[in-house]
Amino acid sequence: MTLRLRTSHYRFVYAFASGHELVGTMIGDSYGGQSDYVFNVRSLRAIALTPQGNLMMSFDEVFGQFTRTTAETILSGSHSQKESFFSINSRNDEACIYDAATEQWVTSGWLPGRWTIEELPLLPSMMSSVPACSKRLASVWSQRAMIA
C-alpha cells in the first residue's frame, strides 16, 4: 500500500456567537486514502471581522490540523508582525481571538455548527508552497509503506 501525500487548498469560516467572524484560506496535506484528516497546514491568509463586517485584524501564520467532515479542529494563527492571535481547539471546546493592540479578548466560544471548511482548487502557483522537507518525508514514508 502506497501512502500518497496530497496537498489541498481550503477556505474556512468560523462565526462567533458575538457576530464576529474569522475567515481565511490555507493549504494543508492529507493522505490520498485518508483525505478527511488534514495536517501540516500553512500559507494562511485570514481576517477577523466585526459583527458589522469591518476588518479588525489579519493573520498570516498558522499551525494545526483539522478534519473535513467533522468539526474536529485544532488551529492557532497569528500575525507575523503583531502579537494578536486566534485559537480554535475543538477538543477543549475553545475558540478565541486576542487583540494585542488593545490587550483584549475580542471574542470567544466554540460552537461546532458555526465552523465550515471547504476545499478549493489548488492553483499551480500554490504548489511552490509545499515545503521540500514535506516532499522528502512523503517519499520516505511511501518507500517504507511499500517495503512493509
JSON list of N, CA and C in Angstrom, two decimals, residues 63-144:
[
{"chain": "A", "resi": 63, "resn": "PHE", "atom": "N", "xyz": [-0.65, 27.13, 12.57]},
{"chain": "A", "resi": 63, "resn": "PHE", "atom": "CA", "xyz": [-0.19, 25.81, 12.98]},
{"chain": "A", "resi": 63, "resn": "PHE", "atom": "C", "xyz": [-1.43, 25.00, 13.33]},
{"chain": "A", "resi": 64, "resn": "GLY", "atom": "N", "xyz": [-1.47, 23.74, 12.96]},
{"chain": "A", "resi": 64, "resn": "GLY", "atom": "CA", "xyz": [-2.60, 22.93, 13.37]},
{"chain": "A", "resi": 64, "resn": "GLY", "atom": "C", "xyz": [-2.98, 21.83, 12.42]},
{"chain": "A", "resi": 65, "resn": "GLN", "atom": "N", "xyz": [-4.21, 21.35, 12.65]},
{"chain": "A", "resi": 65, "resn": "GLN", "atom": "CA", "xyz": [-4.77, 20.25, 11.88]},
{"chain": "A", "resi": 65, "resn": "GLN", "atom": "C", "xyz": [-6.29, 20.31, 12.01]},
{"chain": "A", "resi": 66, "resn": "PHE", "atom": "N", "xyz": [-6.98, 19.63, 11.11]},
{"chain": "A", "resi": 66, "resn": "PHE", "atom": "CA", "xyz": [-8.44, 19.60, 11.17]},
{"chain": "A", "resi": 66, "resn": "PHE", "atom": "C", "xyz": [-8.95, 18.40, 10.39]},
{"chain": "A", "resi": 67, "resn": "THR", "atom": "N", "xyz": [-10.22, 18.11, 10.57]},
{"chain": "A", "resi": 67, "resn": "THR", "atom": "CA", "xyz": [-10.89, 17.11, 9.75]},
{"chain": "A", "resi": 67, "resn": "THR", "atom": "C", "xyz": [-11.89, 17.83, 8.87]},
{"chain": "A", "resi": 68, "resn": "ARG", "atom": "N", "xyz": [-12.14, 17.28, 7.72]},
{"chain": "A", "resi": 68, "resn": "ARG", "atom": "CA", "xyz": [-13.03, 17.94, 6.76]},
{"chain": "A", "resi": 68, "resn": "ARG", "atom": "C", "xyz": [-14.50, 17.65, 6.98]},
{"chain": "A", "resi": 69, "resn": "THR", "atom": "N", "xyz": [-14.84, 16.50, 7.51]},
{"chain": "A", "resi": 69, "resn": "THR", "atom": "CA", "xyz": [-16.25, 16.12, 7.61]},
{"chain": "A", "resi": 69, "resn": "THR", "atom": "C", "xyz": [-16.84, 16.32, 9.00]},
{"chain": "A", "resi": 70, "resn": "THR", "atom": "N", "xyz": [-16.01, 16.56, 9.99]},
{"chain": "A", "resi": 70, "resn": "THR", "atom": "CA", "xyz": [-16.48, 16.84, 11.34]},
{"chain": "A", "resi": 70, "resn": "THR", "atom": "C", "xyz": [-15.80, 18.12, 11.82]},
{"chain": "A", "resi": 71, "resn": "ALA", "atom": "N", "xyz": [-16.30, 18.69, 12.89]},
{"chain": "A", "resi": 71, "resn": "ALA", "atom": "CA", "xyz": [-15.74, 19.93, 13.41]},
{"chain": "A", "resi": 71, "resn": "ALA", "atom": "C", "xyz": [-14.63, 19.65, 14.41]},
{"chain": "A", "resi": 72, "resn": "GLU", "atom": "N", "xyz": [-13.73, 18.75, 14.06]},
{"chain": "A", "resi": 72, "resn": "GLU", "atom": "CA", "xyz": [-12.56, 18.48, 14.90]},
{"chain": "A", "resi": 72, "resn": "GLU", "atom": "C", "xyz": [-11.42, 19.33, 14.37]},
{"chain": "A", "resi": 73, "resn": "THR", "atom": "N", "xyz": [-11.15, 20.41, 15.10]},
{"chain": "A", "resi": 73, "resn": "THR", "atom": "CA", "xyz": [-10.21, 21.41, 14.62]},
{"chain": "A", "resi": 73, "resn": "THR", "atom": "C", "xyz": [-9.28, 21.84, 15.74]},
{"chain": "A", "resi": 74, "resn": "ILE", "atom": "N", "xyz": [-8.00, 21.90, 15.43]},
{"chain": "A", "resi": 74, "resn": "ILE", "atom": "CA", "xyz": [-7.02, 22.50, 16.32]},
{"chain": "A", "resi": 74, "resn": "ILE", "atom": "C", "xyz": [-6.16, 23.41, 15.45]},
{"chain": "A", "resi": 75, "resn": "LEU", "atom": "N", "xyz": [-6.42, 24.69, 15.53]},
{"chain": "A", "resi": 75, "resn": "LEU", "atom": "CA", "xyz": [-5.69, 25.68, 14.74]},
{"chain": "A", "resi": 75, "resn": "LEU", "atom": "C", "xyz": [-5.32, 26.85, 15.62]},
{"chain": "A", "resi": 76, "resn": "SER", "atom": "N", "xyz": [-4.14, 27.38, 15.42]},
{"chain": "A", "resi": 76, "resn": "SER", "atom": "CA", "xyz": [-3.77, 28.64, 16.03]},
{"chain": "A", "resi": 76, "resn": "SER", "atom": "C", "xyz": [-3.09, 29.47, 14.96]},
{"chain": "A", "resi": 77, "resn": "GLY", "atom": "N", "xyz": [-3.43, 30.73, 14.93]},
{"chain": "A", "resi": 77, "resn": "GLY", "atom": "CA", "xyz": [-2.88, 31.62, 13.93]},
{"chain": "A", "resi": 77, "resn": "GLY", "atom": "C", "xyz": [-2.49, 32.94, 14.54]},
{"chain": "A", "resi": 78, "resn": "SER", "atom": "N", "xyz": [-1.55, 33.60, 13.90]},
{"chain": "A", "resi": 78, "resn": "SER", "atom": "CA", "xyz": [-1.10, 34.90, 14.39]},
{"chain": "A", "resi": 78, "resn": "SER", "atom": "C", "xyz": [-0.68, 35.76, 13.21]},
{"chain": "A", "resi": 79, "resn": "HIS", "atom": "N", "xyz": [-0.31, 36.99, 13.52]},
{"chain": "A", "resi": 79, "resn": "HIS", "atom": "CA", "xyz": [0.23, 37.89, 12.51]},
{"chain": "A", "resi": 79, "resn": "HIS", "atom": "C", "xyz": [1.73, 37.95, 12.73]},
{"chain": "A", "resi": 80, "resn": "SER", "atom": "N", "xyz": [2.51, 37.82, 11.68]},
{"chain": "A", "resi": 80, "resn": "SER", "atom": "CA", "xyz": [3.96, 37.75, 11.81]},
{"chain": "A", "resi": 80, "resn": "SER", "atom": "C", "xyz": [4.58, 39.03, 12.39]},
{"chain": "A", "resi": 81, "resn": "GLN", "atom": "N", "xyz": [3.90, 40.16, 12.30]},
{"chain": "A", "resi": 81, "resn": "GLN", "atom": "CA", "xyz": [4.44, 41.42, 12.79]},
{"chain": "A", "resi": 81, "resn": "GLN", "atom": "C", "xyz": [3.78, 41.90, 14.08]},
{"chain": "A", "resi": 82, "resn": "LYS", "atom": "N", "xyz": [2.74, 41.23, 14.51]},
{"chain": "A", "resi": 82, "resn": "LYS", "atom": "CA", "xyz": [1.98, 41.68, 15.68]},
{"chain": "A", "resi": 82, "resn": "LYS", "atom": "C", "xyz": [1.79, 40.50, 16.62]},
{"chain": "A", "resi": 83, "resn": "GLU", "atom": "N", "xyz": [1.29, 40.75, 17.80]},
{"chain": "A", "resi": 83, "resn": "GLU", "atom": "CA", "xyz": [1.11, 39.69, 18.77]},
{"chain": "A", "resi": 83, "resn": "GLU", "atom": "C", "xyz": [-0.34, 39.22, 18.88]},
{"chain": "A", "resi": 84, "resn": "SER", "atom": "N", "xyz": [-1.21, 39.71, 18.03]},
{"chain": "A", "resi": 84, "resn": "SER", "atom": "CA", "xyz": [-2.60, 39.26, 18.04]},
{"chain": "A", "resi": 84, "resn": "SER", "atom": "C", "xyz": [-2.65, 37.82, 17.51]},
{"chain": "A", "resi": 85, "resn": "PHE", "atom": "N", "xyz": [-3.64, 37.07, 17.97]},
{"chain": "A", "resi": 85, "resn": "PHE", "atom": "CA", "xyz": [-3.74, 35.69, 17.53]},
{"chain": "A", "resi": 85, "resn": "PHE", "atom": "C", "xyz": [-5.18, 35.19, 17.63]},
{"chain": "A", "resi": 86, "resn": "PHE", "atom": "N", "xyz": [-5.41, 34.05, 16.98]},
{"chain": "A", "resi": 86, "resn": "PHE", "atom": "CA", "xyz": [-6.66, 33.32, 17.16]},
{"chain": "A", "resi": 86, "resn": "PHE", "atom": "C", "xyz": [-6.30, 31.88, 17.52]},
{"chain": "A", "resi": 87, "resn": "SER", "atom": "N", "xyz": [-7.22, 31.23, 18.17]},
{"chain": "A", "resi": 87, "resn": "SER", "atom": "CA", "xyz": [-7.02, 29.84, 18.55]},
{"chain": "A", "resi": 87, "resn": "SER", "atom": "C", "xyz": [-8.36, 29.12, 18.49]},
{"chain": "A", "resi": 88, "resn": "ILE", "atom": "N", "xyz": [-8.36, 27.95, 17.89]},
{"chain": "A", "resi": 88, "resn": "ILE", "atom": "CA", "xyz": [-9.54, 27.09, 17.86]},
{"chain": "A", "resi": 88, "resn": "ILE", "atom": "C", "xyz": [-9.08, 25.72, 18.31]},
{"chain": "A", "resi": 89, "resn": "ASN", "atom": "N", "xyz": [-9.72, 25.20, 19.34]},
{"chain": "A", "resi": 89, "resn": "ASN", "atom": "CA", "xyz": [-9.38, 23.88, 19.85]},
{"chain": "A", "resi": 89, "resn": "ASN", "atom": "C", "xyz": [-10.69, 23.15, 20.18]},
{"chain": "A", "resi": 90, "resn": "SER", "atom": "N", "xyz": [-11.15, 22.35, 19.25]},
{"chain": "A", "resi": 90, "resn": "SER", "atom": "CA", "xyz": [-12.43, 21.66, 19.45]},
{"chain": "A", "resi": 90, "resn": "SER", "atom": "C", "xyz": [-12.36, 20.65, 20.58]},
{"chain": "A", "resi": 91, "resn": "ARG", "atom": "N", "xyz": [-11.17, 20.14, 20.89]},
{"chain": "A", "resi": 91, "resn": "ARG", "atom": "CA", "xyz": [-11.05, 19.16, 21.97]},
{"chain": "A", "resi": 91, "resn": "ARG", "atom": "C", "xyz": [-11.36, 19.78, 23.33]},
{"chain": "A", "resi": 92, "resn": "ASN", "atom": "N", "xyz": [-11.05, 21.06, 23.48]},
{"chain": "A", "resi": 92, "resn": "ASN", "atom": "CA", "xyz": [-11.33, 21.77, 24.73]},
{"chain": "A", "resi": 92, "resn": "ASN", "atom": "C", "xyz": [-12.54, 22.69, 24.62]},
{"chain": "A", "resi": 93, "resn": "ASP", "atom": "N", "xyz": [-13.25, 22.61, 23.49]},
{"chain": "A", "resi": 93, "resn": "ASP", "atom": "CA", "xyz": [-14.40, 23.48, 23.25]},
{"chain": "A", "resi": 93, "resn": "ASP", "atom": "C", "xyz": [-14.04, 24.96, 23.40]},
{"chain": "A", "resi": 94, "resn": "GLU", "atom": "N", "xyz": [-12.91, 25.36, 22.77]},
{"chain": "A", "resi": 94, "resn": "GLU", "atom": "CA", "xyz": [-12.45, 26.74, 22.85]},
{"chain": "A", "resi": 94, "resn": "GLU", "atom": "C", "xyz": [-12.20, 27.32, 21.46]},
{"chain": "A", "resi": 95, "resn": "ALA", "atom": "N", "xyz": [-12.59, 28.55, 21.29]},
{"chain": "A", "resi": 95, "resn": "ALA", "atom": "CA", "xyz": [-12.25, 29.32, 20.10]},
{"chain": "A", "resi": 95, "resn": "ALA", "atom": "C", "xyz": [-12.17, 30.77, 20.56]},
{"chain": "A", "resi": 96, "resn": "CYS", "atom": "N", "xyz": [-11.12, 31.47, 20.17]},
{"chain": "A", "resi": 96, "resn": "CYS", "atom": "CA", "xyz": [-10.97, 32.84, 20.64]},
{"chain": "A", "resi": 96, "resn": "CYS", "atom": "C", "xyz": [-10.13, 33.67, 19.68]},
{"chain": "A", "resi": 97, "resn": "ILE", "atom": "N", "xyz": [-10.26, 34.97, 19.81]},
{"chain": "A", "resi": 97, "resn": "ILE", "atom": "CA", "xyz": [-9.42, 35.94, 19.11]},
{"chain": "A", "resi": 97, "resn": "ILE", "atom": "C", "xyz": [-8.92, 36.93, 20.16]},
{"chain": "A", "resi": 98, "resn": "TYR", "atom": "N", "xyz": [-7.61, 37.17, 20.15]},
{"chain": "A", "resi": 98, "resn": "TYR", "atom": "CA", "xyz": [-6.99, 38.12, 21.08]},
{"chain": "A", "resi": 98, "resn": "TYR", "atom": "C", "xyz": [-6.38, 39.27, 20.29]},
{"chain": "A", "resi": 99, "resn": "ASP", "atom": "N", "xyz": [-6.72, 40.50, 20.66]},
{"chain": "A", "resi": 99, "resn": "ASP", "atom": "CA", "xyz": [-6.18, 41.70, 20.02]},
{"chain": "A", "resi": 99, "resn": "ASP", "atom": "C", "xyz": [-5.07, 42.26, 20.91]},
{"chain": "A", "resi": 100, "resn": "ALA", "atom": "N", "xyz": [-3.83, 42.09, 20.51]},
{"chain": "A", "resi": 100, "resn": "ALA", "atom": "CA", "xyz": [-2.69, 42.55, 21.31]},
{"chain": "A", "resi": 100, "resn": "ALA", "atom": "C", "xyz": [-2.61, 44.07, 21.37]},
{"chain": "A", "resi": 101, "resn": "ALA", "atom": "N", "xyz": [-3.10, 44.76, 20.34]},
{"chain": "A", "resi": 101, "resn": "ALA", "atom": "CA", "xyz": [-3.04, 46.23, 20.33]},
{"chain": "A", "resi": 101, "resn": "ALA", "atom": "C", "xyz": [-3.87, 46.83, 21.46]},
{"chain": "A", "resi": 102, "resn": "THR", "atom": "N", "xyz": [-5.02, 46.22, 21.74]},
{"chain": "A", "resi": 102, "resn": "THR", "atom": "CA", "xyz": [-5.88, 46.72, 22.82]},
{"chain": "A", "resi": 102, "resn": "THR", "atom": "C", "xyz": [-5.76, 45.87, 24.08]},
{"chain": "A", "resi": 103, "resn": "GLU", "atom": "N", "xyz": [-4.98, 44.78, 23.99]},
{"chain": "A", "resi": 103, "resn": "GLU", "atom": "CA", "xyz": [-4.80, 43.83, 25.09]},
{"chain": "A", "resi": 103, "resn": "GLU", "atom": "C", "xyz": [-6.14, 43.30, 25.60]},
{"chain": "A", "resi": 104, "resn": "GLN", "atom": "N", "xyz": [-7.00, 42.92, 24.65]},
{"chain": "A", "resi": 104, "resn": "GLN", "atom": "CA", "xyz": [-8.33, 42.43, 24.99]},
{"chain": "A", "resi": 104, "resn": "GLN", "atom": "C", "xyz": [-8.67, 41.18, 24.19]},
{"chain": "A", "resi": 105, "resn": "TRP", "atom": "N", "xyz": [-9.46, 40.32, 24.83]},
{"chain": "A", "resi": 105, "resn": "TRP", "atom": "CA", "xyz": [-10.05, 39.21, 24.12]},
{"chain": "A", "resi": 105, "resn": "TRP", "atom": "C", "xyz": [-11.23, 39.76, 23.35]},
{"chain": "A", "resi": 106, "resn": "VAL", "atom": "N", "xyz": [-11.22, 39.61, 22.06]},
{"chain": "A", "resi": 106, "resn": "VAL", "atom": "CA", "xyz": [-12.28, 40.15, 21.23]},
{"chain": "A", "resi": 106, "resn": "VAL", "atom": "C", "xyz": [-13.53, 39.31, 21.37]},
{"chain": "A", "resi": 107, "resn": "THR", "atom": "N", "xyz": [-13.36, 38.02, 21.30]},
{"chain": "A", "resi": 107, "resn": "THR", "atom": "CA", "xyz": [-14.50, 37.11, 21.37]},
{"chain": "A", "resi": 107, "resn": "THR", "atom": "C", "xyz": [-14.01, 35.72, 21.70]},
{"chain": "A", "resi": 108, "resn": "SER", "atom": "N", "xyz": [-14.91, 34.89, 22.17]},
{"chain": "A", "resi": 108, "resn": "SER", "atom": "CA", "xyz": [-14.55, 33.50, 22.45]},
{"chain": "A", "resi": 108, "resn": "SER", "atom": "C", "xyz": [-15.81, 32.64, 22.38]},
{"chain": "A", "resi": 109, "resn": "GLY", "atom": "N", "xyz": [-15.60, 31.34, 22.40]},
{"chain": "A", "resi": 109, "resn": "GLY", "atom": "CA", "xyz": [-16.71, 30.39, 22.39]},
{"chain": "A", "resi": 109, "resn": "GLY", "atom": "C", "xyz": [-16.69, 29.48, 21.19]},
{"chain": "A", "resi": 110, "resn": "TRP", "atom": "N", "xyz": [-16.67, 28.17, 21.42]},
{"chain": "A", "resi": 110, "resn": "TRP", "atom": "CA", "xyz": [-16.66, 27.18, 20.34]},
{"chain": "A", "resi": 110, "resn": "TRP", "atom": "C", "xyz": [-18.03, 26.54, 20.21]},
{"chain": "A", "resi": 111, "resn": "LEU", "atom": "N", "xyz": [-18.60, 26.69, 19.04]},
{"chain": "A", "resi": 111, "resn": "LEU", "atom": "CA", "xyz": [-19.85, 26.03, 18.69]},
{"chain": "A", "resi": 111, "resn": "LEU", "atom": "C", "xyz": [-19.60, 25.33, 17.36]},
{"chain": "A", "resi": 112, "resn": "PRO", "atom": "N", "xyz": [-19.50, 24.00, 17.37]},
{"chain": "A", "resi": 112, "resn": "PRO", "atom": "CA", "xyz": [-19.13, 23.25, 16.16]},
{"chain": "A", "resi": 112, "resn": "PRO", "atom": "C", "xyz": [-19.97, 23.57, 14.94]},
{"chain": "A", "resi": 113, "resn": "GLY", "atom": "N", "xyz": [-21.24, 23.87, 15.11]},
{"chain": "A", "resi": 113, "resn": "GLY", "atom": "CA", "xyz": [-22.11, 24.17, 13.97]},
{"chain": "A", "resi": 113, "resn": "GLY", "atom": "C", "xyz": [-21.77, 25.48, 13.27]},
{"chain": "A", "resi": 114, "resn": "ARG", "atom": "N", "xyz": [-20.93, 26.29, 13.89]},
{"chain": "A", "resi": 114, "resn": "ARG", "atom": "CA", "xyz": [-20.55, 27.58, 13.30]},
{"chain": "A", "resi": 114, "resn": "ARG", "atom": "C", "xyz": [-19.23, 27.49, 12.52]},
{"chain": "A", "resi": 115, "resn": "TRP", "atom": "N", "xyz": [-18.65, 26.30, 12.43]},
{"chain": "A", "resi": 115, "resn": "TRP", "atom": "CA", "xyz": [-17.40, 26.08, 11.71]},
{"chain": "A", "resi": 115, "resn": "TRP", "atom": "C", "xyz": [-17.70, 25.45, 10.36]},
{"chain": "A", "resi": 116, "resn": "THR", "atom": "N", "xyz": [-17.20, 26.06, 9.30]},
{"chain": "A", "resi": 116, "resn": "THR", "atom": "CA", "xyz": [-17.33, 25.46, 7.97]},
{"chain": "A", "resi": 116, "resn": "THR", "atom": "C", "xyz": [-15.97, 25.49, 7.29]},
{"chain": "A", "resi": 117, "resn": "ILE", "atom": "N", "xyz": [-15.72, 24.46, 6.52]},
{"chain": "A", "resi": 117, "resn": "ILE", "atom": "CA", "xyz": [-14.48, 24.37, 5.75]},
{"chain": "A", "resi": 117, "resn": "ILE", "atom": "C", "xyz": [-14.80, 23.72, 4.42]},
{"chain": "A", "resi": 118, "resn": "GLU", "atom": "N", "xyz": [-14.20, 24.23, 3.37]},
{"chain": "A", "resi": 118, "resn": "GLU", "atom": "CA", "xyz": [-14.42, 23.65, 2.04]},
{"chain": "A", "resi": 118, "resn": "GLU", "atom": "C", "xyz": [-13.11, 23.62, 1.28]},
{"chain": "A", "resi": 119, "resn": "GLU", "atom": "N", "xyz": [-12.97, 22.62, 0.44]},
{"chain": "A", "resi": 119, "resn": "GLU", "atom": "CA", "xyz": [-11.78, 22.50, -0.40]},
{"chain": "A", "resi": 119, "resn": "GLU", "atom": "C", "xyz": [-11.95, 23.37, -1.63]},
{"chain": "A", "resi": 120, "resn": "LEU", "atom": "N", "xyz": [-10.88, 24.07, -1.99]},
{"chain": "A", "resi": 120, "resn": "LEU", "atom": "CA", "xyz": [-10.85, 24.91, -3.18]},
{"chain": "A", "resi": 120, "resn": "LEU", "atom": "C", "xyz": [-9.87, 24.32, -4.18]},
{"chain": "A", "resi": 121, "resn": "PRO", "atom": "N", "xyz": [-9.97, 24.72, -5.43]},
{"chain": "A", "resi": 121, "resn": "PRO", "atom": "CA", "xyz": [-8.97, 24.25, -6.41]},
{"chain": "A", "resi": 121, "resn": "PRO", "atom": "C", "xyz": [-7.57, 24.74, -6.01]},
{"chain": "A", "resi": 122, "resn": "LEU", "atom": "N", "xyz": [-6.60, 23.89, -6.15]},
{"chain": "A", "resi": 122, "resn": "LEU", "atom": "CA", "xyz": [-5.21, 24.23, -5.87]},
{"chain": "A", "resi": 122, "resn": "LEU", "atom": "C", "xyz": [-4.57, 24.73, -7.16]},
{"chain": "A", "resi": 123, "resn": "LEU", "atom": "N", "xyz": [-4.22, 25.99, -7.18]},
{"chain": "A", "resi": 123, "resn": "LEU", "atom": "CA", "xyz": [-3.62, 26.59, -8.37]},
{"chain": "A", "resi": 123, "resn": "LEU", "atom": "C", "xyz": [-2.17, 26.15, -8.51]},
{"chain": "A", "resi": 124, "resn": "PRO", "atom": "N", "xyz": [-1.65, 26.04, -9.73]},
{"chain": "A", "resi": 124, "resn": "PRO", "atom": "CA", "xyz": [-0.26, 25.61, -9.92]},
{"chain": "A", "resi": 124, "resn": "PRO", "atom": "C", "xyz": [0.74, 26.49, -9.16]},
{"chain": "A", "resi": 125, "resn": "SER", "atom": "N", "xyz": [0.46, 27.78, -9.03]},
{"chain": "A", "resi": 125, "resn": "SER", "atom": "CA", "xyz": [1.39, 28.67, -8.32]},
{"chain": "A", "resi": 125, "resn": "SER", "atom": "C", "xyz": [1.46, 28.34, -6.83]},
{"chain": "A", "resi": 126, "resn": "MET", "atom": "N", "xyz": [0.47, 27.66, -6.29]},
{"chain": "A", "resi": 126, "resn": "MET", "atom": "CA", "xyz": [0.46, 27.30, -4.88]},
{"chain": "A", "resi": 126, "resn": "MET", "atom": "C", "xyz": [1.34, 26.10, -4.59]},
{"chain": "A", "resi": 127, "resn": "MET", "atom": "N", "xyz": [1.66, 25.33, -5.58]},
{"chain": "A", "resi": 127, "resn": "MET", "atom": "CA", "xyz": [2.46, 24.13, -5.36]},
{"chain": "A", "resi": 127, "resn": "MET", "atom": "C", "xyz": [3.85, 24.46, -4.85]},
{"chain": "A", "resi": 128, "resn": "SER", "atom": "N", "xyz": [4.34, 25.67, -5.09]},
{"chain": "A", "resi": 128, "resn": "SER", "atom": "CA", "xyz": [5.65, 26.03, -4.58]},
{"chain": "A", "resi": 128, "resn": "SER", "atom": "C", "xyz": [5.64, 26.19, -3.07]},
{"chain": "A", "resi": 129, "resn": "SER", "atom": "N", "xyz": [4.44, 26.24, -2.45]},
{"chain": "A", "resi": 129, "resn": "SER", "atom": "CA", "xyz": [4.36, 26.37, -1.00]},
{"chain": "A", "resi": 129, "resn": "SER", "atom": "C", "xyz": [4.51, 25.03, -0.30]},
{"chain": "A", "resi": 130, "resn": "VAL", "atom": "N", "xyz": [4.62, 23.94, -1.05]},
{"chain": "A", "resi": 130, "resn": "VAL", "atom": "CA", "xyz": [4.84, 22.64, -0.43]},
{"chain": "A", "resi": 130, "resn": "VAL", "atom": "C", "xyz": [6.30, 22.57, -0.03]},
{"chain": "A", "resi": 131, "resn": "PRO", "atom": "N", "xyz": [6.60, 22.54, 1.27]},
{"chain": "A", "resi": 131, "resn": "PRO", "atom": "CA", "xyz": [8.00, 22.54, 1.70]},
{"chain": "A", "resi": 131, "resn": "PRO", "atom": "C", "xyz": [8.75, 21.33, 1.17]},
{"chain": "A", "resi": 132, "resn": "ALA", "atom": "N", "xyz": [10.01, 21.53, 0.85]},
{"chain": "A", "resi": 132, "resn": "ALA", "atom": "CA", "xyz": [10.84, 20.44, 0.35]},
{"chain": "A", "resi": 132, "resn": "ALA", "atom": "C", "xyz": [10.91, 19.31, 1.35]},
{"chain": "A", "resi": 133, "resn": "CYS", "atom": "N", "xyz": [10.94, 19.64, 2.66]},
{"chain": "A", "resi": 133, "resn": "CYS", "atom": "CA", "xyz": [11.00, 18.57, 3.66]},
{"chain": "A", "resi": 133, "resn": "CYS", "atom": "C", "xyz": [9.75, 17.71, 3.61]},
{"chain": "A", "resi": 134, "resn": "SER", "atom": "N", "xyz": [8.57, 18.31, 3.33]},
{"chain": "A", "resi": 134, "resn": "SER", "atom": "CA", "xyz": [7.34, 17.52, 3.22]},
{"chain": "A", "resi": 134, "resn": "SER", "atom": "C", "xyz": [7.41, 16.57, 2.04]},
{"chain": "A", "resi": 135, "resn": "LYS", "atom": "N", "xyz": [7.98, 17.04, 0.93]},
{"chain": "A", "resi": 135, "resn": "LYS", "atom": "CA", "xyz": [8.12, 16.18, -0.24]},
{"chain": "A", "resi": 135, "resn": "LYS", "atom": "C", "xyz": [9.06, 15.01, 0.08]},
{"chain": "A", "resi": 136, "resn": "ARG", "atom": "N", "xyz": [10.18, 15.30, 0.78]},
{"chain": "A", "resi": 136, "resn": "ARG", "atom": "CA", "xyz": [11.12, 14.23, 1.14]},
{"chain": "A", "resi": 136, "resn": "ARG", "atom": "C", "xyz": [10.47, 13.24, 2.10]},
{"chain": "A", "resi": 137, "resn": "LEU", "atom": "N", "xyz": [9.76, 13.75, 3.12]},
{"chain": "A", "resi": 137, "resn": "LEU", "atom": "CA", "xyz": [9.11, 12.86, 4.08]},
{"chain": "A", "resi": 137, "resn": "LEU", "atom": "C", "xyz": [8.07, 11.99, 3.39]},
{"chain": "A", "resi": 138, "resn": "ALA", "atom": "N", "xyz": [7.31, 12.56, 2.49]},
{"chain": "A", "resi": 138, "resn": "ALA", "atom": "CA", "xyz": [6.30, 11.78, 1.77]},
{"chain": "A", "resi": 138, "resn": "ALA", "atom": "C", "xyz": [6.98, 10.67, 0.98]},
{"chain": "A", "resi": 139, "resn": "SER", "atom": "N", "xyz": [8.11, 10.97, 0.36]},
{"chain": "A", "resi": 139, "resn": "SER", "atom": "CA", "xyz": [8.84, 9.98, -0.40]},
{"chain": "A", "resi": 139, "resn": "SER", "atom": "C", "xyz": [9.35, 8.86, 0.50]},
{"chain": "A", "resi": 140, "resn": "VAL", "atom": "N", "xyz": [9.93, 9.24, 1.64]},
{"chain": "A", "resi": 140, "resn": "VAL", "atom": "CA", "xyz": [10.45, 8.24, 2.59]},
{"chain": "A", "resi": 140, "resn": "VAL", "atom": "C", "xyz": [9.32, 7.39, 3.13]},
{"chain": "A", "resi": 141, "resn": "TRP", "atom": "N", "xyz": [8.21, 8.02, 3.54]},
{"chain": "A", "resi": 141, "resn": "TRP", "atom": "CA", "xyz": [7.07, 7.28, 4.07]},
{"chain": "A", "resi": 141, "resn": "TRP", "atom": "C", "xyz": [6.50, 6.33, 3.01]},
{"chain": "A", "resi": 142, "resn": "SER", "atom": "N", "xyz": [6.43, 6.80, 1.77]},
{"chain": "A", "resi": 142, "resn": "SER", "atom": "CA", "xyz": [5.92, 5.95, 0.69]},
{"chain": "A", "resi": 142, "resn": "SER", "atom": "C", "xyz": [6.82, 4.73, 0.50]},
{"chain": "A", "resi": 143, "resn": "GLN", "atom": "N", "xyz": [8.12, 4.94, 0.52]},
{"chain": "A", "resi": 143, "resn": "GLN", "atom": "CA", "xyz": [9.06, 3.83, 0.34]},
{"chain": "A", "resi": 143, "resn": "GLN", "atom": "C", "xyz": [8.92, 2.82, 1.48]},
{"chain": "A", "resi": 144, "resn": "ARG", "atom": "N", "xyz": [8.79, 3.34, 2.71]},
{"chain": "A", "resi": 144, "resn": "ARG", "atom": "CA", "xyz": [8.66, 2.44, 3.87]},
{"chain": "A", "resi": 144, "resn": "ARG", "atom": "C", "xyz": [7.34, 1.67, 3.80]}
]
